[in-house]
């Protein structure tokens, strides 16, 4: 298995390389712990050292991971993680890039960026921390919170209709869609690894337990309902079936790689001026001596 666009795996990378001294501040039982662990394990198993990866975080509880996981890290404005991640990737296509975002930001403030990231087919991985609410701002309803669900911002029940996030994503003709559950680290790890070597934009929906504010899709409920599509012979090339499996969550929740198509050229491959180039934009930046200019300000 090779990382797209020329990154050479490093030997001897371990979990310790990704550790930081910062203590975790997530609530007990938060699904962020599982996602954090799975992300680390995936990077280690791919042989990526922290200096070989860019980790981009949106604002939200998950964003606190930005100082708990080594690597080049960016913690941006609410809903804006994808433009930054895509820009960094375009500047240095050799760098694997993961963007982490929550359901609140990604399907409200940042929904335009999500749409254009899918249709642009940027070769990056997007991990959706889908806990069905704005946890950091203490249990506000997001557009993925079920309608009529009482929340702190809607004690009488959410008035708006729930956005069907998976149907929406499939309407954009994605090339990689997966779903995991924050209680299954092993499965998340294998999804992340596949997403990181995907040719283009990989959308990874992680159903995340938020025991403090999400009382409708609890860890127990998710554990009882999720199943792995690979155990039931699902063909991830079957777009129609993948979409149906993704949407139909009434009794059972399909997880795993739902759809994967490696035949579609990604954004960088489509850029005519970059064709045939072996260098990246960051390598092409000219080094200019500005010491003389700086003297004017001394
Ligand atoms: Fe996790 Fe929810 Fe607590 Fe945020 S509020 S840290 S998402 S359990
Ligand atoms: Mg959320």
mmCIF file of C-alpha atoms and ligand atoms in Angstrom:
data_model
loop_
_atom_site.group_PDB
_atom_site.id
_atom_site.type_symbol
_atom_site.label_atom_id
_atom_site.label_comp_id
_atom_site.label_asym_id
_atom_site.label_seq_id
_atom_site.Cartn_x
_atom_site.Cartn_y
_atom_site.Cartn_z
ATOM 1 C CA UNK A 1 0.000 0.000 0.000
ATOM 2 C CA UNK A 2 1.474 3.362 -0.930
ATOM 3 C CA UNK A 3 0.614 6.872 0.185
ATOM 4 C CA UNK A 4 -0.558 8.899 -2.822
ATOM 5 C CA UNK A 5 1.807 11.398 -4.344
ATOM 6 C CA UNK A 6 5.227 10.210 -3.343
ATOM 7 C CA UNK A 7 5.464 10.208 0.457
ATOM 8 C CA UNK A 8 7.865 7.523 1.634
ATOM 9 C CA UNK A 9 6.874 5.819 4.899
ATOM 10 C CA UNK A 10 9.378 6.127 7.779
ATOM 11 C CA UNK A 11 10.756 3.146 9.669
ATOM 12 C CA UNK A 12 10.158 2.664 13.388
ATOM 13 C CA UNK A 13 7.283 5.134 13.912
ATOM 14 C CA UNK A 14 5.486 4.405 17.188
ATOM 15 C CA UNK A 15 2.480 5.645 19.159
ATOM 16 C CA UNK A 16 4.894 7.462 21.451
ATOM 17 C CA UNK A 17 5.959 9.703 18.578
ATOM 18 C CA UNK A 18 2.443 11.139 18.464
ATOM 19 C CA UNK A 19 2.138 11.732 22.232
ATOM 20 C CA UNK A 20 2.111 15.180 23.794
ATOM 21 C CA UNK A 21 2.280 16.327 27.410
ATOM 22 C CA UNK A 22 -1.174 17.932 27.242
ATOM 23 C CA UNK A 23 -3.827 16.252 29.351
ATOM 24 C CA UNK A 24 -7.148 15.341 27.762
ATOM 25 C CA UNK A 25 -10.071 17.479 28.857
ATOM 26 C CA UNK A 26 -12.889 15.634 27.119
ATOM 27 C CA UNK A 27 -15.764 14.391 29.293
ATOM 28 C CA UNK A 28 -15.641 10.820 30.573
ATOM 29 C CA UNK A 29 -16.950 8.463 27.907
ATOM 30 C CA UNK A 30 -16.528 10.974 25.073
ATOM 31 C CA UNK A 31 -16.093 9.370 21.657
ATOM 32 C CA UNK A 32 -13.201 11.716 20.926
ATOM 33 C CA UNK A 33 -10.924 9.378 22.910
ATOM 34 C CA UNK A 34 -11.604 6.516 20.500
ATOM 35 C CA UNK A 35 -11.207 8.650 17.365
ATOM 36 C CA UNK A 36 -7.964 10.113 18.729
ATOM 37 C CA UNK A 37 -6.565 6.643 19.371
ATOM 38 C CA UNK A 38 -7.666 5.275 16.005
ATOM 39 C CA UNK A 39 -6.125 8.250 14.160
ATOM 40 C CA UNK A 40 -2.811 7.698 15.944
ATOM 41 C CA UNK A 41 -2.823 3.974 15.225
ATOM 42 C CA UNK A 42 -3.634 4.536 11.539
ATOM 43 C CA UNK A 43 -0.778 7.027 11.121
ATOM 44 C CA UNK A 44 1.661 4.706 12.897
ATOM 45 C CA UNK A 45 0.631 1.681 10.830
ATOM 46 C CA UNK A 46 1.046 3.673 7.626
ATOM 47 C CA UNK A 47 4.578 4.511 8.771
ATOM 48 C CA UNK A 48 3.929 8.239 8.781
ATOM 49 C CA UNK A 49 6.064 10.176 11.233
ATOM 50 C CA UNK A 50 4.504 13.325 12.747
ATOM 51 C CA UNK A 51 6.607 15.524 10.473
ATOM 52 C CA UNK A 52 5.118 13.772 7.458
ATOM 53 C CA UNK A 53 1.473 14.648 8.055
ATOM 54 C CA UNK A 54 -0.720 17.737 8.396
ATOM 55 C CA UNK A 55 -3.603 17.555 10.865
ATOM 56 C CA UNK A 56 -6.210 20.316 10.531
ATOM 57 C CA UNK A 57 -8.902 20.916 13.130
ATOM 58 C CA UNK A 58 -12.120 22.877 13.084
ATOM 59 C CA UNK A 59 -13.514 24.507 16.235
ATOM 60 C CA UNK A 60 -15.364 22.122 18.558
ATOM 61 C CA UNK A 61 -14.665 19.590 21.295
ATOM 62 C CA UNK A 62 -12.757 17.486 18.760
ATOM 63 C CA UNK A 63 -10.558 20.508 17.984
ATOM 64 C CA UNK A 64 -8.938 20.107 21.383
ATOM 65 C CA UNK A 65 -7.122 17.184 19.791
ATOM 66 C CA UNK A 66 -4.869 19.732 18.102
ATOM 67 C CA UNK A 67 -2.546 19.842 21.109
ATOM 68 C CA UNK A 68 -2.905 16.157 22.001
ATOM 69 C CA UNK A 69 -1.555 14.675 18.797
ATOM 70 C CA UNK A 70 1.852 15.503 17.364
ATOM 71 C CA UNK A 71 2.237 16.453 13.716
ATOM 72 C CA UNK A 72 2.047 19.661 11.777
ATOM 73 C CA UNK A 73 -1.181 21.070 13.158
ATOM 74 C CA UNK A 74 -3.629 23.809 12.303
ATOM 75 C CA UNK A 75 -6.632 24.829 14.392
ATOM 76 C CA UNK A 76 -8.801 27.179 12.397
ATOM 77 C CA UNK A 77 -12.002 29.164 12.369
ATOM 78 C CA UNK A 78 -15.389 27.554 12.866
ATOM 79 C CA UNK A 79 -16.525 25.761 9.722
ATOM 80 C CA UNK A 80 -13.404 26.695 7.767
ATOM 81 C CA UNK A 81 -11.128 23.718 8.176
ATOM 82 C CA UNK A 82 -11.570 22.393 4.641
ATOM 83 C CA UNK A 83 -10.309 25.410 2.652
ATOM 84 C CA UNK A 84 -7.176 25.488 4.761
ATOM 85 C CA UNK A 85 -6.578 21.751 4.458
ATOM 86 C CA UNK A 86 -7.152 21.850 0.689
ATOM 87 C CA UNK A 87 -4.863 24.861 0.252
ATOM 88 C CA UNK A 88 -2.065 23.194 2.196
ATOM 89 C CA UNK A 89 -2.442 20.047 0.120
ATOM 90 C CA UNK A 90 -2.299 21.970 -3.142
ATOM 91 C CA UNK A 91 0.874 23.714 -1.993
ATOM 92 C CA UNK A 92 2.516 20.460 -0.959
ATOM 93 C CA UNK A 93 0.843 17.394 -2.486
ATOM 94 C CA UNK A 94 3.488 15.163 -0.893
ATOM 95 C CA UNK A 95 1.971 15.806 2.525
ATOM 96 C CA UNK A 96 -0.933 13.571 3.610
ATOM 97 C CA UNK A 97 -3.620 15.866 5.047
ATOM 98 C CA UNK A 98 -6.438 15.048 7.455
ATOM 99 C CA UNK A 99 -9.147 17.599 8.249
ATOM 100 C CA UNK A 100 -11.248 16.965 11.346
ATOM 101 C CA UNK A 101 -14.603 18.744 11.733
ATOM 102 C CA UNK A 102 -17.781 18.461 13.749
ATOM 103 C CA UNK A 103 -21.340 17.997 12.496
ATOM 104 C CA UNK A 104 -22.331 21.474 13.674
ATOM 105 C CA UNK A 105 -19.704 23.416 11.751
ATOM 106 C CA UNK A 106 -19.519 21.115 8.741
ATOM 107 C CA UNK A 107 -23.256 21.056 7.982
ATOM 108 C CA UNK A 108 -24.045 24.682 8.839
ATOM 109 C CA UNK A 109 -21.345 27.373 8.714
ATOM 110 C CA UNK A 110 -19.003 25.239 6.635
ATOM 111 C CA UNK A 111 -21.453 23.436 4.382
ATOM 112 C CA UNK A 112 -20.399 25.388 1.305
ATOM 113 C CA UNK A 113 -16.791 24.352 1.832
ATOM 114 C CA UNK A 114 -17.879 20.736 2.172
ATOM 115 C CA UNK A 115 -19.839 20.854 -1.078
ATOM 116 C CA UNK A 116 -16.922 22.310 -3.003
ATOM 117 C CA UNK A 117 -14.381 19.993 -1.416
ATOM 118 C CA UNK A 118 -16.323 16.966 -2.609
ATOM 119 C CA UNK A 119 -16.903 18.299 -6.126
ATOM 120 C CA UNK A 120 -13.330 19.586 -6.400
ATOM 121 C CA UNK A 121 -12.102 16.155 -5.358
ATOM 122 C CA UNK A 122 -9.185 17.489 -3.324
ATOM 123 C CA UNK A 123 -6.950 14.567 -2.294
ATOM 124 C CA UNK A 124 -7.483 14.943 1.460
ATOM 125 C CA UNK A 125 -9.237 12.986 4.197
ATOM 126 C CA UNK A 126 -12.146 14.573 6.044
ATOM 127 C CA UNK A 127 -13.149 13.018 9.373
ATOM 128 C CA UNK A 128 -16.566 14.115 10.591
ATOM 129 C CA UNK A 129 -16.937 13.941 14.374
ATOM 130 C CA UNK A 130 -20.660 13.362 14.206
ATOM 131 C CA UNK A 131 -22.051 13.650 17.727
ATOM 132 C CA UNK A 132 -25.337 15.194 16.617
ATOM 133 C CA UNK A 133 -24.923 18.505 18.416
ATOM 134 C CA UNK A 134 -22.626 21.433 19.161
ATOM 135 C CA UNK A 135 -20.976 19.906 22.229
ATOM 136 C CA UNK A 136 -18.432 22.649 22.915
ATOM 137 C CA UNK A 137 -21.183 25.239 23.261
ATOM 138 C CA UNK A 138 -23.060 22.974 25.662
ATOM 139 C CA UNK A 139 -25.586 20.983 23.696
ATOM 140 C CA UNK A 140 -26.937 23.280 21.026
ATOM 141 C CA UNK A 141 -28.895 21.544 18.279
ATOM 142 C CA UNK A 142 -27.024 21.108 15.003
ATOM 143 C CA UNK A 143 -28.615 20.497 11.629
ATOM 144 C CA UNK A 144 -28.039 16.767 12.233
ATOM 145 C CA UNK A 145 -29.879 16.687 15.588
ATOM 146 C CA UNK A 146 -33.149 14.777 15.176
ATOM 147 C CA UNK A 147 -36.239 16.939 14.745
ATOM 148 C CA UNK A 148 -38.320 17.257 17.938
ATOM 149 C CA UNK A 149 -35.349 16.236 20.103
ATOM 150 C CA UNK A 150 -35.188 18.444 23.224
ATOM 151 C CA UNK A 151 -31.791 20.147 23.462
ATOM 152 C CA UNK A 152 -30.403 22.975 25.567
ATOM 153 C CA UNK A 153 -31.230 25.461 22.804
ATOM 154 C CA UNK A 154 -34.593 23.840 22.100
ATOM 155 C CA UNK A 155 -36.031 22.563 25.388
ATOM 156 C CA UNK A 156 -39.385 21.930 23.706
ATOM 157 C CA UNK A 157 -37.820 20.012 20.847
ATOM 158 C CA UNK A 158 -35.908 21.003 17.713
ATOM 159 C CA UNK A 159 -38.317 22.712 15.322
ATOM 160 C CA UNK A 160 -36.262 22.364 12.130
ATOM 161 C CA UNK A 161 -36.203 19.263 9.960
ATOM 162 C CA UNK A 162 -33.063 17.144 10.281
ATOM 163 C CA UNK A 163 -30.619 17.325 7.414
ATOM 164 C CA UNK A 164 -29.999 13.903 5.892
ATOM 165 C CA UNK A 165 -26.223 14.248 5.806
ATOM 166 C CA UNK A 166 -25.424 10.996 4.001
ATOM 167 C CA UNK A 167 -28.059 11.533 1.307
ATOM 168 C CA UNK A 168 -26.662 15.013 0.848
ATOM 169 C CA UNK A 169 -23.078 13.754 0.526
ATOM 170 C CA UNK A 170 -24.075 11.072 -1.971
ATOM 171 C CA UNK A 171 -25.921 13.693 -4.047
ATOM 172 C CA UNK A 172 -22.508 15.325 -4.629
ATOM 173 C CA UNK A 173 -21.154 12.181 -6.322
ATOM 174 C CA UNK A 174 -18.299 11.503 -3.899
ATOM 175 C CA UNK A 175 -15.629 8.905 -4.595
ATOM 176 C CA UNK A 176 -15.052 7.702 -1.019
ATOM 177 C CA UNK A 177 -17.645 7.477 1.744
ATOM 178 C CA UNK A 178 -17.149 5.532 4.962
ATOM 179 C CA UNK A 179 -18.848 5.401 8.323
ATOM 180 C CA UNK A 180 -17.382 4.334 11.640
ATOM 181 C CA UNK A 181 -18.432 4.346 15.277
ATOM 182 C CA UNK A 182 -16.335 5.900 18.026
ATOM 183 C CA UNK A 183 -16.559 2.689 20.087
ATOM 184 C CA UNK A 184 -14.821 0.566 17.451
ATOM 185 C CA UNK A 185 -11.202 1.683 17.261
ATOM 186 C CA UNK A 186 -10.083 -1.220 15.097
ATOM 187 C CA UNK A 187 -12.623 -0.480 12.394
ATOM 188 C CA UNK A 188 -11.986 3.293 12.509
ATOM 189 C CA UNK A 189 -8.266 2.637 12.123
ATOM 190 C CA UNK A 190 -8.761 0.560 8.998
ATOM 191 C CA UNK A 191 -11.150 3.166 7.548
ATOM 192 C CA UNK A 192 -8.657 5.989 8.216
ATOM 193 C CA UNK A 193 -5.873 4.019 6.557
ATOM 194 C CA UNK A 194 -7.982 3.427 3.452
ATOM 195 C CA UNK A 195 -9.078 7.080 3.392
ATOM 196 C CA UNK A 196 -5.500 8.318 3.628
ATOM 197 C CA UNK A 197 -4.466 6.395 0.542
ATOM 198 C CA UNK A 198 -7.589 7.289 -1.430
ATOM 199 C CA UNK A 199 -6.938 9.087 -4.673
ATOM 200 C CA UNK A 200 -9.201 12.059 -3.929
ATOM 201 C CA UNK A 201 -11.546 13.457 -1.286
ATOM 202 C CA UNK A 202 -12.393 10.874 1.374
ATOM 203 C CA UNK A 203 -15.485 11.565 3.472
ATOM 204 C CA UNK A 204 -15.413 9.644 6.757
ATOM 205 C CA UNK A 205 -18.466 9.949 9.005
ATOM 206 C CA UNK A 206 -17.748 8.845 12.565
ATOM 207 C CA UNK A 207 -20.813 8.414 14.762
ATOM 208 C CA UNK A 208 -19.469 9.773 17.997
ATOM 209 C CA UNK A 209 -20.830 9.270 21.486
ATOM 210 C CA UNK A 210 -21.313 12.512 23.432
ATOM 211 C CA UNK A 211 -22.616 11.271 26.786
ATOM 212 C CA UNK A 212 -22.942 14.794 28.156
ATOM 213 C CA UNK A 213 -25.353 16.239 25.585
ATOM 214 C CA UNK A 214 -26.393 13.544 23.120
ATOM 215 C CA UNK A 215 -28.994 11.378 24.836
ATOM 216 C CA UNK A 216 -30.529 10.043 21.613
ATOM 217 C CA UNK A 217 -27.609 8.249 19.910
ATOM 218 C CA UNK A 218 -25.759 6.924 22.915
ATOM 219 C CA UNK A 219 -22.713 4.670 22.914
ATOM 220 C CA UNK A 220 -24.945 1.719 23.887
ATOM 221 C CA UNK A 221 -27.517 2.439 21.201
ATOM 222 C CA UNK A 222 -24.814 2.781 18.526
ATOM 223 C CA UNK A 223 -23.092 -0.380 19.697
ATOM 224 C CA UNK A 224 -26.333 -2.351 19.483
ATOM 225 C CA UNK A 225 -27.259 -1.090 16.015
ATOM 226 C CA UNK A 226 -24.035 -0.836 14.045
ATOM 227 C CA UNK A 227 -22.873 -3.581 11.727
ATOM 228 C CA UNK A 228 -20.022 -3.924 9.265
ATOM 229 C CA UNK A 229 -20.934 -3.932 5.597
ATOM 230 C CA UNK A 230 -17.899 -6.028 4.729
ATOM 231 C CA UNK A 231 -19.364 -8.835 6.874
ATOM 232 C CA UNK A 232 -22.441 -8.857 4.639
ATOM 233 C CA UNK A 233 -20.626 -8.963 1.317
ATOM 234 C CA UNK A 234 -21.171 -5.325 0.322
ATOM 235 C CA UNK A 235 -19.370 -4.282 -2.852
ATOM 236 C CA UNK A 236 -17.982 -0.751 -2.257
ATOM 237 C CA UNK A 237 -18.085 -0.106 -6.017
ATOM 238 C CA UNK A 238 -21.886 -0.232 -5.946
ATOM 239 C CA UNK A 239 -22.875 3.448 -5.616
ATOM 240 C CA UNK A 240 -26.641 2.876 -5.506
ATOM 241 C CA UNK A 241 -26.426 0.212 -2.809
ATOM 242 C CA UNK A 242 -23.915 2.266 -0.816
ATOM 243 C CA UNK A 243 -26.248 5.247 -0.804
ATOM 244 C CA UNK A 244 -29.184 3.104 0.308
ATOM 245 C CA UNK A 245 -27.115 1.521 3.100
ATOM 246 C CA UNK A 246 -25.886 4.927 4.258
ATOM 247 C CA UNK A 247 -29.349 6.442 4.456
ATOM 248 C CA UNK A 248 -31.234 3.544 5.969
ATOM 249 C CA UNK A 249 -30.363 3.854 9.668
ATOM 250 C CA UNK A 250 -33.756 3.090 11.215
ATOM 251 C CA UNK A 251 -33.051 -0.304 12.725
ATOM 252 C CA UNK A 252 -29.417 -1.022 11.896
ATOM 253 C CA UNK A 253 -26.523 1.282 11.049
ATOM 254 C CA UNK A 254 -24.192 0.310 8.224
ATOM 255 C CA UNK A 255 -20.510 0.992 8.904
ATOM 256 C CA UNK A 256 -17.283 0.407 7.013
ATOM 257 C CA UNK A 257 -16.250 1.545 3.549
ATOM 258 C CA UNK A 258 -19.581 2.146 1.877
ATOM 259 C CA UNK A 259 -18.322 3.529 -1.422
ATOM 260 C CA UNK A 260 -14.887 3.717 -2.977
ATOM 261 C CA UNK A 261 -13.968 4.632 -6.534
ATOM 262 C CA UNK A 262 -10.288 5.052 -7.393
ATOM 263 C CA UNK A 263 -10.791 5.753 -11.097
ATOM 264 C CA UNK A 264 -11.645 9.464 -10.884
ATOM 265 C CA UNK A 265 -8.671 11.870 -11.234
ATOM 266 C CA UNK A 266 -8.283 14.187 -8.265
ATOM 267 C CA UNK A 267 -8.087 17.985 -8.386
ATOM 268 C CA UNK A 268 -4.318 18.144 -8.715
ATOM 269 C CA UNK A 269 -4.284 15.543 -11.474
ATOM 270 C CA UNK A 270 -6.831 17.649 -13.380
ATOM 271 C CA UNK A 271 -4.776 20.855 -13.217
ATOM 272 C CA UNK A 272 -3.318 21.296 -16.689
ATOM 273 C CA UNK A 273 -0.428 23.634 -15.630
ATOM 274 C CA UNK A 274 0.758 21.060 -13.055
ATOM 275 C CA UNK A 275 0.869 18.148 -15.426
ATOM 276 C CA UNK A 276 4.340 16.672 -15.804
ATOM 277 C CA UNK A 277 5.680 18.621 -12.787
ATOM 278 C CA UNK A 278 7.783 16.632 -10.350
ATOM 279 C CA UNK A 279 8.217 19.465 -7.847
ATOM 280 C CA UNK A 280 5.607 20.928 -5.502
ATOM 281 C CA UNK A 281 4.614 24.575 -5.178
ATOM 282 C CA UNK A 282 6.413 24.853 -1.835
ATOM 283 C CA UNK A 283 9.584 23.572 -3.469
ATOM 284 C CA UNK A 284 9.196 26.088 -6.267
ATOM 285 C CA UNK A 285 8.980 29.106 -3.968
ATOM 286 C CA UNK A 286 12.065 31.191 -4.589
ATOM 287 C CA UNK A 287 14.278 32.078 -1.655
ATOM 288 C CA UNK A 288 14.724 35.857 -1.633
ATOM 289 C CA UNK A 289 17.259 37.635 0.552
ATOM 290 C CA UNK A 290 15.289 40.337 2.404
ATOM 291 C CA UNK A 291 18.061 41.336 4.837
ATOM 292 C CA UNK A 292 18.648 44.656 3.047
ATOM 293 C CA UNK A 293 14.962 45.470 3.155
ATOM 294 C CA UNK A 294 14.821 44.634 6.852
ATOM 295 C CA UNK A 295 17.660 47.066 7.575
ATOM 296 C CA UNK A 296 15.220 49.896 6.820
ATOM 297 C CA UNK A 297 13.231 48.907 9.916
ATOM 298 C CA UNK A 298 16.141 48.569 12.332
HETATM 299 FE FE1 LIG B 1 -17.205 14.909 24.263
HETATM 300 FE FE2 LIG B 1 -19.700 15.798 24.323
HETATM 301 FE FE3 LIG B 1 -18.055 16.261 26.379
HETATM 302 FE FE4 LIG B 1 -17.693 17.488 24.067
HETATM 303 S S1 LIG B 1 -19.455 17.733 25.414
HETATM 304 S S2 LIG B 1 -16.085 16.557 25.333
HETATM 305 S S3 LIG B 1 -18.268 15.910 22.581
HETATM 306 S S4 LIG B 1 -18.797 14.262 25.689
HETATM 307 MG MG1 LIG B 2 -20.978 18.051 17.024
#
